[in-house]
Coordinates of C-alpha atoms and ligand atoms in Angstrom, one line a residue:
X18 CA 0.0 0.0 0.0
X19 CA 1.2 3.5 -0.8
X20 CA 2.0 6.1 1.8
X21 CA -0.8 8.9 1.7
X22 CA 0.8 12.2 2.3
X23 CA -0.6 15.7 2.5
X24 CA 0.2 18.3 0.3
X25 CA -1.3 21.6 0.1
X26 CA -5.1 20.6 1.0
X27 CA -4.3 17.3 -1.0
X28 CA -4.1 13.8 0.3
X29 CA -2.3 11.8 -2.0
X30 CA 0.1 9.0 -2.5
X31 CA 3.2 9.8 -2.2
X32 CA 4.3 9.1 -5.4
X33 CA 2.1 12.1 -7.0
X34 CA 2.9 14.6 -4.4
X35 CA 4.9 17.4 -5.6
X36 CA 6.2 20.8 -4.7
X37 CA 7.8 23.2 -7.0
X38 CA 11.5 23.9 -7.7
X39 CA 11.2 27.4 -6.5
X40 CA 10.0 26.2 -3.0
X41 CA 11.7 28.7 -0.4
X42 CA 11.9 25.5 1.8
X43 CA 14.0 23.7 -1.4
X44 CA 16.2 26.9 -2.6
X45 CA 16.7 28.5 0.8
X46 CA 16.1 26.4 3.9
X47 CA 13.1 28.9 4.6
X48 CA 10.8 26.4 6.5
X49 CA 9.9 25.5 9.7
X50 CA 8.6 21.6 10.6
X51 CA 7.4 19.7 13.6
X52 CA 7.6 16.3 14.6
X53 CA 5.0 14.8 16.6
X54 CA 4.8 11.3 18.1
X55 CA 2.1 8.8 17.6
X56 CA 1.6 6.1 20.2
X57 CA -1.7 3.7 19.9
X58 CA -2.4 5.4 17.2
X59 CA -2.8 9.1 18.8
X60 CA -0.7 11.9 19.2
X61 CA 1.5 12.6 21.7
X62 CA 1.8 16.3 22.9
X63 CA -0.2 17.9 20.0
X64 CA -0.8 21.3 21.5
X65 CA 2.5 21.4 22.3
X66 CA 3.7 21.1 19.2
X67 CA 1.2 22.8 17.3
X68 CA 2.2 26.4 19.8
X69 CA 6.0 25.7 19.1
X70 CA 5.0 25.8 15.4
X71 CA 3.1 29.0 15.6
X72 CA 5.9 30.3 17.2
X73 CA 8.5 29.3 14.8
X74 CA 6.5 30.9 11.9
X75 CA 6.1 34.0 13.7
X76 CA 9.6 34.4 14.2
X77 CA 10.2 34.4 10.8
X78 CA 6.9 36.4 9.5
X79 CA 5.4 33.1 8.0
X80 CA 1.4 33.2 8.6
X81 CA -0.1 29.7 10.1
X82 CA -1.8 28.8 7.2
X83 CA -4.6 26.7 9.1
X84 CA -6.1 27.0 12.4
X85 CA -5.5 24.4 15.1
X86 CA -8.8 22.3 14.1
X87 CA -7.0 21.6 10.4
X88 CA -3.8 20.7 11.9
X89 CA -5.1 18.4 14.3
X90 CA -7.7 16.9 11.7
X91 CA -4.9 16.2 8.8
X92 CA -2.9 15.2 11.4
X93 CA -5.5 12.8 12.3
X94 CA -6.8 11.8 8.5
X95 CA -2.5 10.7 8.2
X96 CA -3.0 8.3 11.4
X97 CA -5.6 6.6 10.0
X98 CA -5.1 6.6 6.5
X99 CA -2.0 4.9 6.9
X100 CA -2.9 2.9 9.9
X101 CA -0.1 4.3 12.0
X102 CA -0.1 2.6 15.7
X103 CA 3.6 3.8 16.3
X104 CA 5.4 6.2 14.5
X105 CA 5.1 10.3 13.7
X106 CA 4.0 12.8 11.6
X107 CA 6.0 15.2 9.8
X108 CA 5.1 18.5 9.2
X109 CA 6.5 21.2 7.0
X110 CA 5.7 24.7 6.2
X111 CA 7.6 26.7 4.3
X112 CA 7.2 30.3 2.6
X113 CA 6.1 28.8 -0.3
X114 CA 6.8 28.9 -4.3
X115 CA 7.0 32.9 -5.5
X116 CA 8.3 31.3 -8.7
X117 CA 12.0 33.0 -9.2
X118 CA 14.7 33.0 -6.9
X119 CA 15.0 36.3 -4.7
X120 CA 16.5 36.8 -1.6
X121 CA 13.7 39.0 -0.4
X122 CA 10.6 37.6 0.8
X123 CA 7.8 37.4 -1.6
X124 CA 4.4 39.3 -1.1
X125 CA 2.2 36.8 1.1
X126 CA -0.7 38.2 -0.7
X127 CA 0.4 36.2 -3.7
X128 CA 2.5 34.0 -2.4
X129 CA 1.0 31.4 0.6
X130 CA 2.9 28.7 2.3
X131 CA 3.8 25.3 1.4
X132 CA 2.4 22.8 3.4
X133 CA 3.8 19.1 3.4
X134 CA 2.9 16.1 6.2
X135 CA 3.7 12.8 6.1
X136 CA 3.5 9.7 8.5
X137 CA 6.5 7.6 9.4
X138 CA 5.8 3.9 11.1
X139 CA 8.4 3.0 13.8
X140 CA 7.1 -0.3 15.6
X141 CA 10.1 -0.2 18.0
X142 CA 9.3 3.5 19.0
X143 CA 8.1 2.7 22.3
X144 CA 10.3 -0.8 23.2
X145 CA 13.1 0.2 21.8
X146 CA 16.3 -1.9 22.1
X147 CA 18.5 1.2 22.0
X148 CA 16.8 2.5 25.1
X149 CA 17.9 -0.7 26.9
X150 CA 21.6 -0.1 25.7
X151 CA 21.7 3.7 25.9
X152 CA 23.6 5.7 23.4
X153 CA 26.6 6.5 22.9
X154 CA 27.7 10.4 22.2
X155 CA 30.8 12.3 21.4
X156 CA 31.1 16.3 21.5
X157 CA 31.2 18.2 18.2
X158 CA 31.6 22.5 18.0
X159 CA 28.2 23.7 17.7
X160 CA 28.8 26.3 14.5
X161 CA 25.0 26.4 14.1
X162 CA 23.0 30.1 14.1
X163 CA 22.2 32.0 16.5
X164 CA 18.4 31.2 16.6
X165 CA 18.4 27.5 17.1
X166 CA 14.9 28.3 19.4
X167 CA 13.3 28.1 15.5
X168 CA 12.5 24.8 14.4
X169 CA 14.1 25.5 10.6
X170 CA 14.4 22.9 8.2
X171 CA 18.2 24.3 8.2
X172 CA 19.5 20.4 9.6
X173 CA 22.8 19.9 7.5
X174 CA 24.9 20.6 10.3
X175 CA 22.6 18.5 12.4
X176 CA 23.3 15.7 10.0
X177 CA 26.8 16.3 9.4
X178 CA 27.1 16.3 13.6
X179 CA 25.2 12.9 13.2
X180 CA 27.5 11.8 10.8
X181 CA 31.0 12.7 12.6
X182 CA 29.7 10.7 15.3
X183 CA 28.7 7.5 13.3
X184 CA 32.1 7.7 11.9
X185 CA 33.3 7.7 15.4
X186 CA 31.5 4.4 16.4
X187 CA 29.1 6.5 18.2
X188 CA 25.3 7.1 17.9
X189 CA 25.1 11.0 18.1
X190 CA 27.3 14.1 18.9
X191 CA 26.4 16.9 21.8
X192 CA 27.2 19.8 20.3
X193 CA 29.3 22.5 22.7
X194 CA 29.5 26.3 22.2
X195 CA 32.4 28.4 25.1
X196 CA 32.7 25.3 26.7
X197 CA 29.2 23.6 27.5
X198 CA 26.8 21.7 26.2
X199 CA 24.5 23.2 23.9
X200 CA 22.3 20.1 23.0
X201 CA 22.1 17.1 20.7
X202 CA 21.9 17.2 17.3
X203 CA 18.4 16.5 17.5
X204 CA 17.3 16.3 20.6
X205 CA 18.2 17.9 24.1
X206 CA 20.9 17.0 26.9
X207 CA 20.9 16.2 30.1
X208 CA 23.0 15.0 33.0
X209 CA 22.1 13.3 36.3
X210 CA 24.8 14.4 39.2
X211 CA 24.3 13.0 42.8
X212 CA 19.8 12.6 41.9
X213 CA 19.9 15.9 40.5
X214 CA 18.7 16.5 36.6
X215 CA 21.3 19.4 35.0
X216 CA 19.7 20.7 31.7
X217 CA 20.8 24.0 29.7
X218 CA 18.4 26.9 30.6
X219 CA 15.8 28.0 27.3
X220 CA 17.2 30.1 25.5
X221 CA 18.0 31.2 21.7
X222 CA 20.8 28.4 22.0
X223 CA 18.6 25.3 21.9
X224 CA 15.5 24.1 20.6
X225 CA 13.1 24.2 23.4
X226 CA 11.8 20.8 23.3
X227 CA 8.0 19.9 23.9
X228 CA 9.5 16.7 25.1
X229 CA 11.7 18.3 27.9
X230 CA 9.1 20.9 28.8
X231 CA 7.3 17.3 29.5
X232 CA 10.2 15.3 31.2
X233 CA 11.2 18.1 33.4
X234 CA 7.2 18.4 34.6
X235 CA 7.0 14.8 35.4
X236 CA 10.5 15.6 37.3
X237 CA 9.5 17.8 39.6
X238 CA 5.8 16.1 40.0
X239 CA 8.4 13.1 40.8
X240 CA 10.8 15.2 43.8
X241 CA 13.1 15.1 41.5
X242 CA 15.4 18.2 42.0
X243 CA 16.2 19.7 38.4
X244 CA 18.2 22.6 37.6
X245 CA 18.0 24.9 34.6
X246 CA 22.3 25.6 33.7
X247 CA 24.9 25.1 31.5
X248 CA 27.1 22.0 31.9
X249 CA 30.7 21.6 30.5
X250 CA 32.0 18.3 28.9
X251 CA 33.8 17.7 32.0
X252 CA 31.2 17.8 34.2
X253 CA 29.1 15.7 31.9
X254 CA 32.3 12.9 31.5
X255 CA 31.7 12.7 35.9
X256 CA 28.1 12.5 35.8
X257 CA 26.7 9.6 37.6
X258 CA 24.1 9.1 34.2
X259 CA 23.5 11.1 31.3
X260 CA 20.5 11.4 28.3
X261 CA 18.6 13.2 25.4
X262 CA 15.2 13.9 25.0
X263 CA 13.2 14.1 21.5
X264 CA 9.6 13.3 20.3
X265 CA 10.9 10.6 18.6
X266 CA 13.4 9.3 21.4
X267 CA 11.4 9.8 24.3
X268 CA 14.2 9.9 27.2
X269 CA 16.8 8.1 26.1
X270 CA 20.0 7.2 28.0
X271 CA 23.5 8.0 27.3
X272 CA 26.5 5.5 28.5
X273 CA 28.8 6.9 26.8
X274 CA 31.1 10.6 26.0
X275 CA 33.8 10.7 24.1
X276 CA 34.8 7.2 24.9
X277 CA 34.6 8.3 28.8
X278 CA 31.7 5.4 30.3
X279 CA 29.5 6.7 32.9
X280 CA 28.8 4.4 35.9
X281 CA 28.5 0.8 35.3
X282 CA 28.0 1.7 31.2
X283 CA 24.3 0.4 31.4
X284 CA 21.4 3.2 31.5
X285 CA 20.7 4.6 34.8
X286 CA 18.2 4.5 36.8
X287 CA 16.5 7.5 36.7
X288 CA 17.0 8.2 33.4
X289 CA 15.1 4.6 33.1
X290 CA 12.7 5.8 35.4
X291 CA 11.7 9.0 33.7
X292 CA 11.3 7.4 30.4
X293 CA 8.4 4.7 31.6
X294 CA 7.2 7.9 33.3
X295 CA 7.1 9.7 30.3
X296 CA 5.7 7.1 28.6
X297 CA 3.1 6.3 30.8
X298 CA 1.8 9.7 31.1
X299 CA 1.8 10.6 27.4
X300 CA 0.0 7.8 26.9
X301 CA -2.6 9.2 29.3
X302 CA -2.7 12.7 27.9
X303 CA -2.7 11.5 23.8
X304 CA -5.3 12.5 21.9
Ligands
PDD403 N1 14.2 17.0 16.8 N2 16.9 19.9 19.9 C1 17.0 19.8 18.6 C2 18.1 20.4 17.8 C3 16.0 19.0 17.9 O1 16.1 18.9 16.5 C4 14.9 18.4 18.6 C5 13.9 17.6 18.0 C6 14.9 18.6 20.0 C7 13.8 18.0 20.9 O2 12.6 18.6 20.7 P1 11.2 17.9 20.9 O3 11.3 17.3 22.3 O4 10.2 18.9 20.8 O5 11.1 16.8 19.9 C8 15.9 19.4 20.6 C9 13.2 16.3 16.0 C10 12.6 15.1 16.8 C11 13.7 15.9 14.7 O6 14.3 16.7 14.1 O7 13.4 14.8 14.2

């Protein structure tokens, strides 16, 4: 059976969607996108998400081009149409197609926004043997821009971060700006010192993460002291347990920085913990 995808008001298989070659999102990374979980075949954190996206276009003078109903309903229609039970849904809106290249932004009169979704099936999403082995991570320079609170489809350094780190035997690099930690490359950081959860403060630095707005809630609900602050490599190579948060990694641990093992090199406890939390209580809230 062939993926249906959205396009533009569209539902169609994949194979006949298309979006022009003059695409802002294509020729000039001018796009935003969200990534939203699906578990038992409903979404995970939609409001979340859908605010963070009318954010992100704000920032960048893009107009939501559909009102919180439509989101949630083709977000819906892409669930069941392709019979997700685990997985996510993509979702891109760029400034659209003005039908030349130009620097400056076209008229929005004439020119609307592009708006792609797709659904991606991932099975393993919620047992996932990766959680039980935790990750391993090594530190990269974090040359990205300085508005990394935007969720832009600019990922190449992302990717290329990803990459270094494959080529290092690892799964992912933490990226580090004047010393500490920014975050993942897709997906935020966190250490656990002596029962105590140490996570970079929001900022324009890092991506603030539906997923750690989430974890750190269940955190506190759970008496467990967090604190909002930078964290250098060092610190981070002599924390009792590390991990990431992302929509599509939950809370997953890390065992490993730059070759340095933390603890025992199997994922800590709390770390553990909080991710059946999470779990468990996005399952509750999903709509
Ligand atoms: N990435 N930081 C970065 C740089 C990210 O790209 C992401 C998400 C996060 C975590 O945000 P959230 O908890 O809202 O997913 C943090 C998504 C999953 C991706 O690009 O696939």
């Amino acid at each position: 059976m062939s993926r249906i995808v959205y396009v533009n008001g569209d539902y169609l298989p994949e194979d006949e969607a298309k979006v022009s070659i003059f695409d802002r999102g294509f020729l000039m990374a001018d796009g935003v996108y969200e990534v939203t979980t699906i578990i038992d075949g409903k979404l995970i954190d939609f409001d979340g998400h859908f605010q963070r996206l009318e954010r992100s276009l704000g920032e960048l003078d893009i107009e939501n081009p559909l009102p919180r109903e439509d989101w949630l309903e083709v977000h819906r229609q892409l669930v069941a149409q392709n019979d997700v039970e685990q997985g996510m849904i993509y979702l891109q809106v760029t400034r659209g197609a003005p039908g030349d290249r130009d620097f400056v932004f076209p008229d929005p009169e004439t020119t609307t926004p592009t708006v792609v979704l797709f659904s991606q099936s991932n099975p393993a999403l919620v047992d996932s043997p990766k959680a039980q082995q935790g990750i391993k991570v090594v530190t990269i320079d974090d040359i990205r821009w300085g508005r990394r609170d935007i969720k832009t489809v600019q990922l190449l350094y992302p990717s290329m971060g990803k990459m270094m780190a494959i080529k290092q035997g690892a799964d992912d690099a933490w990226m580090v700006q004047d010393g500490a930690v920014t975050e993942g490359t897709s997906n935020n950081a966190y250490i656990i010192k002596d029962g105590r959860i140490i996570t970079r403060a929001l900022s324009n630095d890092i991506l603030h993460g539906i997923t750690r707005a989430a974890v750190l809630r269940f955190a506190r609900e759970a008496q467990m002291p967090v604190e909002e602050r930078s964290f250098t490599v060092e610190e981070a190579k002599a924390a009792d347990e590390a991990f990431v948060t992302s929509a599509s990694a939950f809370v997953m641990p890390v065992v490993e920085i730059d070759g340095t093992t933390l603890g025992n090199g199997a994922p800590g406890p709390l770390a553990l913990r909080l991710r059946e939390i999470y779990i468990e209580e996005s399952r509750k809230s999903a709509i």
